[in-house]
XYZ file of C-alpha atoms in Angstrom:
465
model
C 172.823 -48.363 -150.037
C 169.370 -49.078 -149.241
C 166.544 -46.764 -149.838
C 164.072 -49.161 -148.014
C 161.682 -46.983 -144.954
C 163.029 -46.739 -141.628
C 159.989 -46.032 -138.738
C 160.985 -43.192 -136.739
C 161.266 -42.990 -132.719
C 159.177 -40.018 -132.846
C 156.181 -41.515 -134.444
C 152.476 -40.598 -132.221
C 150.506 -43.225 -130.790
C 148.559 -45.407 -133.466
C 144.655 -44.197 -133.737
C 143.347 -47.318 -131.653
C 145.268 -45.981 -128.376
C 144.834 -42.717 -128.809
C 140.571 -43.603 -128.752
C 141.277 -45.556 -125.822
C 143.102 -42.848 -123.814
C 140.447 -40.573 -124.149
C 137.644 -42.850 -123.328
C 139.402 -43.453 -120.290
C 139.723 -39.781 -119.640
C 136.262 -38.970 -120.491
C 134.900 -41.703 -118.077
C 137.866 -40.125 -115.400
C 136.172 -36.725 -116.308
C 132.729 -38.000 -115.340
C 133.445 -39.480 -112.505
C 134.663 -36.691 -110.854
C 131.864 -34.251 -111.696
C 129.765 -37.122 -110.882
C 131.731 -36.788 -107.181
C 131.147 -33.073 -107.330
C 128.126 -32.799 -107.888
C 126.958 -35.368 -105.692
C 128.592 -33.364 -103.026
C 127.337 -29.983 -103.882
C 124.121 -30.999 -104.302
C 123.880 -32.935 -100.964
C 120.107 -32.048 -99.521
C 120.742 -30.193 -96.128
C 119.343 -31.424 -92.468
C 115.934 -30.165 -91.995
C 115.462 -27.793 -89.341
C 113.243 -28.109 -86.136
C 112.674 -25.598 -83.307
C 112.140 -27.130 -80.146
C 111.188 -24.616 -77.353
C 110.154 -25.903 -73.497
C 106.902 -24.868 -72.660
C 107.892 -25.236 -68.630
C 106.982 -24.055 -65.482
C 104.105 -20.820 -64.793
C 102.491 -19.482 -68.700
C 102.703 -16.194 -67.397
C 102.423 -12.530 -70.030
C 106.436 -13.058 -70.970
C 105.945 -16.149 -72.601
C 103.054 -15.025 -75.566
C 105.533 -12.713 -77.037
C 108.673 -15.028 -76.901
C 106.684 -18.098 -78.568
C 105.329 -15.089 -81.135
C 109.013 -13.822 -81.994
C 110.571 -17.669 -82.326
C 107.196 -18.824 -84.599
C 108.080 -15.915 -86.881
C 111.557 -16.719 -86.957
C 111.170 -20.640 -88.028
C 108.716 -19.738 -90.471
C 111.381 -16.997 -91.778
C 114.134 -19.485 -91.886
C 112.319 -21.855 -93.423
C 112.522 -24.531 -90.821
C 110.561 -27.779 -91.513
C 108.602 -28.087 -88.176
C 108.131 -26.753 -84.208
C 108.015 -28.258 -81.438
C 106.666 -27.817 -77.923
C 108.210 -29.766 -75.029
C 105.548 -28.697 -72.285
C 105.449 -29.627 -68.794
C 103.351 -27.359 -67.115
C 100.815 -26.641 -64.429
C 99.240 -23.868 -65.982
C 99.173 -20.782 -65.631
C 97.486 -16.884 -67.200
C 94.508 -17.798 -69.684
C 94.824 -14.604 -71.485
C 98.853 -15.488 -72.340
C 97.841 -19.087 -73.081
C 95.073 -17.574 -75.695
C 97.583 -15.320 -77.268
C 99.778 -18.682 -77.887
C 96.862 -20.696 -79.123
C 95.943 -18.541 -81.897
C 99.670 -18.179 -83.222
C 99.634 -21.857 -83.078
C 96.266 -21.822 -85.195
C 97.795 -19.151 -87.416
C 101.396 -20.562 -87.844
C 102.238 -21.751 -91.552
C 104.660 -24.391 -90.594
C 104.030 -27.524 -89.124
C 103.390 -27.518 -85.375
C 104.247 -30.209 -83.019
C 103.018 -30.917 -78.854
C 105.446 -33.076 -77.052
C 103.905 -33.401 -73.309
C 106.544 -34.628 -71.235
C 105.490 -34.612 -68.434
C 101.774 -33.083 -67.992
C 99.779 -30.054 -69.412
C 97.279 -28.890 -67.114
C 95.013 -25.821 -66.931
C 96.347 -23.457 -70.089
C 98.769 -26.250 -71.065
C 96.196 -28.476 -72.338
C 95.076 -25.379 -74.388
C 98.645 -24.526 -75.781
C 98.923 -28.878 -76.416
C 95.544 -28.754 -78.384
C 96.680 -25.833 -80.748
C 99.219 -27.813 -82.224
C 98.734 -29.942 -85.502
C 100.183 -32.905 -83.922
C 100.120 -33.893 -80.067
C 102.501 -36.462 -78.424
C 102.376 -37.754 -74.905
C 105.487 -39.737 -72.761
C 103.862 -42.319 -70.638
C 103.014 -41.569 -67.246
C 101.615 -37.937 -69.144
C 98.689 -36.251 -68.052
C 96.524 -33.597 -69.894
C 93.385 -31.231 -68.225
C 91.995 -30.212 -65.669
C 91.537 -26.342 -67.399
C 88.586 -25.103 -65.110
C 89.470 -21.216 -64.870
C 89.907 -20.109 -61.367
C 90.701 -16.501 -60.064
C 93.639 -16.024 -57.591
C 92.333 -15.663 -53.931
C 94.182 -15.514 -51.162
C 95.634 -18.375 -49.921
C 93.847 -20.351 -52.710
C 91.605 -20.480 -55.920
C 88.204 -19.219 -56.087
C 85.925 -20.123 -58.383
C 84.817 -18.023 -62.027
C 81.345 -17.204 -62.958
C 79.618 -19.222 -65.516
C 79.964 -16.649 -67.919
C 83.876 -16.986 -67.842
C 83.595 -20.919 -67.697
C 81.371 -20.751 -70.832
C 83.992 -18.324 -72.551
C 86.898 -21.040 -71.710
C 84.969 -24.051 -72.473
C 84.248 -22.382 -75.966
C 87.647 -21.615 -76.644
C 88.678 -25.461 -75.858
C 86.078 -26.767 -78.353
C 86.937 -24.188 -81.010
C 90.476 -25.534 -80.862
C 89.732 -29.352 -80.498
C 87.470 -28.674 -83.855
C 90.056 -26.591 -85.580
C 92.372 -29.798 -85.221
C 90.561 -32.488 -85.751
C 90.017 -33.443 -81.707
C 86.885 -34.637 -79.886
C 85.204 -31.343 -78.904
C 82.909 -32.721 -76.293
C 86.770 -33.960 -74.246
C 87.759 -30.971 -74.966
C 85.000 -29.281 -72.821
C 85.124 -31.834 -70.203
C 88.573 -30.670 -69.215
C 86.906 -27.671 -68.596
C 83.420 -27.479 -67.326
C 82.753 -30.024 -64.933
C 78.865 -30.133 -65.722
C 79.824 -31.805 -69.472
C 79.339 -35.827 -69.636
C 81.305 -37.996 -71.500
C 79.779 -41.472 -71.620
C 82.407 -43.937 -70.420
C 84.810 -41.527 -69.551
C 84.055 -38.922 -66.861
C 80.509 -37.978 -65.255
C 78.334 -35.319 -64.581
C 80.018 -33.056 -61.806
C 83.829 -34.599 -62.282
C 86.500 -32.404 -64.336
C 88.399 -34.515 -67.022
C 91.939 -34.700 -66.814
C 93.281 -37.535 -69.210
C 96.338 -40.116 -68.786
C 98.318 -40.328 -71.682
C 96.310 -43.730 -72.471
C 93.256 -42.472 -71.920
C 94.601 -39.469 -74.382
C 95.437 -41.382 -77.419
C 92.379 -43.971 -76.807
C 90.403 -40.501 -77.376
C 91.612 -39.363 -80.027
C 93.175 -36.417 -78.157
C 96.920 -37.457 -78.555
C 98.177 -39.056 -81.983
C 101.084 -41.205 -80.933
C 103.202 -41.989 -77.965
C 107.008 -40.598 -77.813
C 109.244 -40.398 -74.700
C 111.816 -38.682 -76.209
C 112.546 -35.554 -78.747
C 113.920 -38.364 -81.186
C 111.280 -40.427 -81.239
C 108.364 -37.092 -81.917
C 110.651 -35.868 -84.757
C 110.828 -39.940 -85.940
C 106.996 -39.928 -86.065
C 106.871 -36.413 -87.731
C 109.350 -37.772 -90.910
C 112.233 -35.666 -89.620
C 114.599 -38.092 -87.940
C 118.109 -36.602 -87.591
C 117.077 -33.336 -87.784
C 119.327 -30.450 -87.084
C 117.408 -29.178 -83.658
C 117.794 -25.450 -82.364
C 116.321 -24.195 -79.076
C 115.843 -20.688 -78.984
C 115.910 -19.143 -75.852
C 114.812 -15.463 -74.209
C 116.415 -12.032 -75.586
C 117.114 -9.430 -72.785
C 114.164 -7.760 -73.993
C 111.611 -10.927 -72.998
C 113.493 -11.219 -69.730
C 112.969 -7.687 -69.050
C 109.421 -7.893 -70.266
C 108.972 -10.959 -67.928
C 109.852 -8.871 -64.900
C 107.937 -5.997 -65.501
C 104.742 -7.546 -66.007
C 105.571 -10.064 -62.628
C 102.290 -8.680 -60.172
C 104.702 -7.432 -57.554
C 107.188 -5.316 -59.989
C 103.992 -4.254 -61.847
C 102.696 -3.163 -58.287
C 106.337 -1.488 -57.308
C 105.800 0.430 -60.803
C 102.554 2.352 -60.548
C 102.922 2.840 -56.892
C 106.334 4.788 -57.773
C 104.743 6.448 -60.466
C 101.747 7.686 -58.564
C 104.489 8.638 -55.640
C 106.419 10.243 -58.303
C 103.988 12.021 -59.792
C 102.489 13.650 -56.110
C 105.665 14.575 -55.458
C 106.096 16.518 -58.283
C 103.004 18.218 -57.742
C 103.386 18.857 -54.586
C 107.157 20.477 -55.267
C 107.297 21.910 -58.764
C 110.669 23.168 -60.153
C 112.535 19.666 -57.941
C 111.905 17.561 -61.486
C 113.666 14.393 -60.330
C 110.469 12.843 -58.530
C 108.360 14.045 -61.703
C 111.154 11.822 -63.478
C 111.193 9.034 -60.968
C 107.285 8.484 -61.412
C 106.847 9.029 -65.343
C 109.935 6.486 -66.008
C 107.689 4.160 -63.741
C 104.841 4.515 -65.205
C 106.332 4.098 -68.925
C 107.814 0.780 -68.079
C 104.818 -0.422 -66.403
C 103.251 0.338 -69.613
C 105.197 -0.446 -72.209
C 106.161 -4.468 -70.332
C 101.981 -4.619 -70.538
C 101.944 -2.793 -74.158
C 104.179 -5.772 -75.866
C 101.874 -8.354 -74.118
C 99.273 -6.844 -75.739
C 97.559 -5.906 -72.174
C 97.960 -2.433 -73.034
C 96.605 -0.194 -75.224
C 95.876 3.433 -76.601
C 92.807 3.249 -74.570
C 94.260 2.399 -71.227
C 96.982 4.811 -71.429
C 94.783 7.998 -72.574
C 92.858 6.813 -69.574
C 95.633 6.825 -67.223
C 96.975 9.868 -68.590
C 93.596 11.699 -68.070
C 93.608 10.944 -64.849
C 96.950 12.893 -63.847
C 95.904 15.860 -66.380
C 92.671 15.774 -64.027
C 94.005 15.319 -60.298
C 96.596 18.297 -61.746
C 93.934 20.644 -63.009
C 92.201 19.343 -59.507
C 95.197 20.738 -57.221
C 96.316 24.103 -59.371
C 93.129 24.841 -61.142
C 90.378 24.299 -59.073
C 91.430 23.640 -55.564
C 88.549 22.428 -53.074
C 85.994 21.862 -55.466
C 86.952 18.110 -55.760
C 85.203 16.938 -59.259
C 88.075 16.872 -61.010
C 90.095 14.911 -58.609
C 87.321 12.242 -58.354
C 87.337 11.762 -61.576
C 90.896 11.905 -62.635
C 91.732 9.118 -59.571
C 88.615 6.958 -61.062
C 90.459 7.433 -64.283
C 93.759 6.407 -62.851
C 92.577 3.071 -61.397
C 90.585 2.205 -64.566
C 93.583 2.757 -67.259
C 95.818 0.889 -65.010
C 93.305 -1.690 -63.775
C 92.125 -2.726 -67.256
C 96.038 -3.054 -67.966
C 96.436 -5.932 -65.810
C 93.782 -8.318 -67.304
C 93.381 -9.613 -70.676
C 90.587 -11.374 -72.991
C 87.925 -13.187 -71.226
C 88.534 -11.005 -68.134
C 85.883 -12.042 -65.454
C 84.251 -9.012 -63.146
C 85.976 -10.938 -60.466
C 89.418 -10.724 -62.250
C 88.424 -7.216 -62.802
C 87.486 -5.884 -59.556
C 90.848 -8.024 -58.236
C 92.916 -5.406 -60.825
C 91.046 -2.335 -59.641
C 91.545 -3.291 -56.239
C 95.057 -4.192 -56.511
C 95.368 -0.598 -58.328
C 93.802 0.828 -55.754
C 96.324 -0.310 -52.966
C 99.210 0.616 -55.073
C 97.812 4.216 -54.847
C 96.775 4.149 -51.010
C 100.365 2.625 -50.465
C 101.891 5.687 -52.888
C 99.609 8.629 -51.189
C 100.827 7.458 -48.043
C 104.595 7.103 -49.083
C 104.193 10.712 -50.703
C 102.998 12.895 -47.483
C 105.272 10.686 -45.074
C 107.965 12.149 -48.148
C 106.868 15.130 -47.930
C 107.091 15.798 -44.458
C 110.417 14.127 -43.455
C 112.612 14.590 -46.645
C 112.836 18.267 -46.740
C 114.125 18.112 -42.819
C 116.895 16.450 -43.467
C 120.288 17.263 -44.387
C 120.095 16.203 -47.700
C 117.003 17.324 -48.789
C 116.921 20.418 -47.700
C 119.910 21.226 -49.467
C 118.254 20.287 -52.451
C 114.844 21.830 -52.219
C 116.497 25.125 -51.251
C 118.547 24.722 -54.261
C 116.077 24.584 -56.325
C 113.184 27.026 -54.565
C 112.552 29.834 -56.748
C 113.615 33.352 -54.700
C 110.446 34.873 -53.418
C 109.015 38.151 -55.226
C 109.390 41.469 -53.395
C 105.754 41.780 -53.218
C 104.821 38.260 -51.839
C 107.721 38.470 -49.186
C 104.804 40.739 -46.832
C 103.191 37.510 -46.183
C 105.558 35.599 -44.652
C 104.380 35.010 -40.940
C 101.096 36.752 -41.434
C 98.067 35.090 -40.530
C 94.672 34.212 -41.938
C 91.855 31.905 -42.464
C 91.458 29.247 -45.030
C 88.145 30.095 -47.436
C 88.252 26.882 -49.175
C 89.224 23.747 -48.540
C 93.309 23.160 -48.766
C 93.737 19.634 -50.810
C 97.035 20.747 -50.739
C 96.041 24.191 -52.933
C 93.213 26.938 -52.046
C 92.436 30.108 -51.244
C 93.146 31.637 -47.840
C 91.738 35.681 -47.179
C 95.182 36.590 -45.295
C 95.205 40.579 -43.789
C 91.725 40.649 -45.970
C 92.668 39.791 -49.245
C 92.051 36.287 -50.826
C 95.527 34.757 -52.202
C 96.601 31.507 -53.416
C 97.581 28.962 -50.787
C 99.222 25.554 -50.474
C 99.467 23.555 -47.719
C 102.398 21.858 -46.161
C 100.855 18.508 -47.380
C 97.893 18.781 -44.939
C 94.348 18.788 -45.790
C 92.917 21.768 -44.210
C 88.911 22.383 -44.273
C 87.579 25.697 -45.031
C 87.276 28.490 -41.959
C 90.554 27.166 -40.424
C 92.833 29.702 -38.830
C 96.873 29.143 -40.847
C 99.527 31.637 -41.016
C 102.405 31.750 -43.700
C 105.523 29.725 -42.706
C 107.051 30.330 -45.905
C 107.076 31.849 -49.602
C 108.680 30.030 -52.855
C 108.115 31.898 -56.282
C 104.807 32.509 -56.451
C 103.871 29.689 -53.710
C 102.441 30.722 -50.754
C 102.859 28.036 -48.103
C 100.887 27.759 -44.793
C 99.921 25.520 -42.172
C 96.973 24.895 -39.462
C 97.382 27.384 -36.748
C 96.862 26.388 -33.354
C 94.375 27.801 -31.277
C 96.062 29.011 -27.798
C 94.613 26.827 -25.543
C 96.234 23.747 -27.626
C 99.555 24.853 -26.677
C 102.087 27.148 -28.526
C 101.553 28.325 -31.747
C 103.985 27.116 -34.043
């Protein structure tokens, strides 16, 4: 028998393959956390915001570019962009967008597609970078007031304030200043380009020959190619409910609706204590006509103490001192001042100002009008006289003797005063009339503690009522 070795099927690989295998596994190894980490580690798209810049800059649109300028910066987004194609529009909003733009801390962009005129060419100059599409036109900023049935012309103190403002931002970025002024005061000369007595407005040639525009893009491709952000993931914010509503309120005719239903509201009220849903009617008004103005930064702590002075004064005017008529002057001057400055903004002319008080001043013709045509008709009818009973406070035995007795007026009824009735002087209101001292009235009715009267008619007038 032979006691010679015999190799065994179980025997392991020999030490040369076994190196090999795990070479090969090692490399396998790296390769795939080569894969995965090539993967995971993929840079992401930059982010732009591109937000149109279209149509009238009116008060809605300051506080919408504000909120989506805070929100790229937030989100770290790598540029924003402007595609504007306006005609203008308010210089005070256009002012509150040019000094975000000069404030903003990420990389701003002006894509003019098709024109910027008036406080476009402001909102285009802000930006870092300024692109125009051919067949682009930028200027023509002169500030005009709104007339009627056209544009009148500023005074040169508000020309000189606009003009400024166009230089300071042409400077701040690197633009000619003297173009910048051109667009806006037609008495500045630039050799070769516009004369004495012409406003500028530039083509998009003339723009980048100027040194006003950088490069020339037609598209939103081609501005983010030129910026170093080709491919970029692009998001285009557009208007919360809030802006929208914002938008409205501040619109001249809503903002006109609003204080002349707050003033109506308010003389209502007055006029008919203890009712409550007028009172209601004309402070929710007021509040929203304030508080659209207060996030457009129109509005202030100033203009609302002032407003609110003014109905603490035409109140004390009508309870407190009835017929002596300080207070009520002054409390209606105070009135059309807090809401008059509320309607204009930084740089306001006299002319823009005296437009405001003016248009303040209808509102409150239109609501003193509205309020004694309300008061006379509403509590005749079916409807309202259900309510005003309903809510008339029952009359005290001892006031009850002067209903239907007659008297004369000693001061003036604007609606309250004092009336010497069976010779004693009580405390009188009106039916909404104003009745001049010495006037014969007798009492047609008695509410609470209100006395109510009206003008008596002398016999040879006719019946007395």
């Amino acid at each position: 028998m032979s006691t010679a070795p015999v190799a065994s099927p179980f025997r392991g690989p020999s030490p040369a393959r076994t190196k090999r295998r795990r070479r090969a596994v090692a490399a396998l190894l790296l390769g795939l956390l080569a894969a995965v980490g090539g993967v995971s580690g993929a840079a992401p798209k930059p982010v732009v915001y591109a937000v149109p810049v279209e149509g009238v800059i009116d008060l809605g649109l300051a506080p919408f570019l504000g909120r989506v300028l805070a929100e790229a910066e937030a989100g770290g987004a790598a540029a924003l962009v402007l595609e504007i194609n306006t005609f203008g529009g308010r210089l005070d909003a256009a002012v509150l967008i040019r000094d975000a733009l000069l404030g903003a801390r990420l990389p701003t962009a002006a894509f003019v597609n098709r024109r910027a005129i008036s406080a476009g060419a402001l909102i285009g100059l802000a930006c870092e970078k300024l692109y125009v599409a051919e067949g682009a036109t930028i200027g023509a900023a002169t500030p005009v007031e709104a007339g009627e049935g056209q544009a009148q012309p500023v005074t040169e103190k508000t020309v000189s304030y606009v003009r400024k403002e166009f230089r300071a931002t042409a400077e701040s970025r690197g633009r000619p200043p003297l173009v910048a002024e051109a667009m806006v005061d037609a008495d500045v000369e630039v050799p070769g380009l516009v004369e004495k007595g012409k406003l500028l407005t530039l083509t998009a040639e003339e723009a980048l020959a100027q040194g006003v525009a950088d490069l020339r893009a037609d598209t939103l491709e081609e501005v983010l190619g030129h910026l170093g952000l080709a491919g970029a993931e692009v998001r285009r914010p557009g208007f919360t409910w809030a802006e929208r509503l914002v938008r409205f309120l501040t619109n001249p005719v809503v903002s006109s609706l609003l204080m002349s239903l707050g003033v109506l509201g308010i003389l209502v009220e007055i006029r008919t204590p203890g009712f409550g849903v007028p009172g209601l009617v004309g402070v929710a008004s007021l509040a929203l006509f304030f508080w659209g103005h207060w996030l457009v930064q129109l509005a202030g702590w100033e203009e609302l103490l002032l407003a609110a002075t003014g109905v603490l004064l035409v109140a004390l005017e009508v309870f407190v001192f009835p017929g002596f008529g300080v207070a009520g002057v002054l409390g209606i001057a105070a009135l059309v001042a807090g809401l008059g400055f509320t309607l204009v903004g930084e740089g306001a002319s006299w002319a823009a100002l005296g437009g405001a008080v003016g248009r303040v001043a209808l509102s409150l013709l239109i609501a003193a009008g509205a309020g004694l045509a309300l008061l006379r008709v509403f509590p005749r009818l079916p409807f309202g006289r259900r309510l005003v009973l309903a809510t008339e406070l029952p009359a005290a035995p001892e006031d009850r003797r002067w209903l239907g007795a007659r008297g004369v007026t000693r001061s003036p009824l604007r609606p309250a005063g004092i009336a010497e009735i069976d010779g004693e002087r009580v405390d009188v209101v009106s039916e909404g009339d104003l009745i001049d001292a010495g006037e014969p009235v007798e009492v047609v009715r008695v509410e609470g503690n209100r006395v109510v009267v009206r003008r008596r008619r002398p016999p040879d007038e006719g019946s007395e009522r």
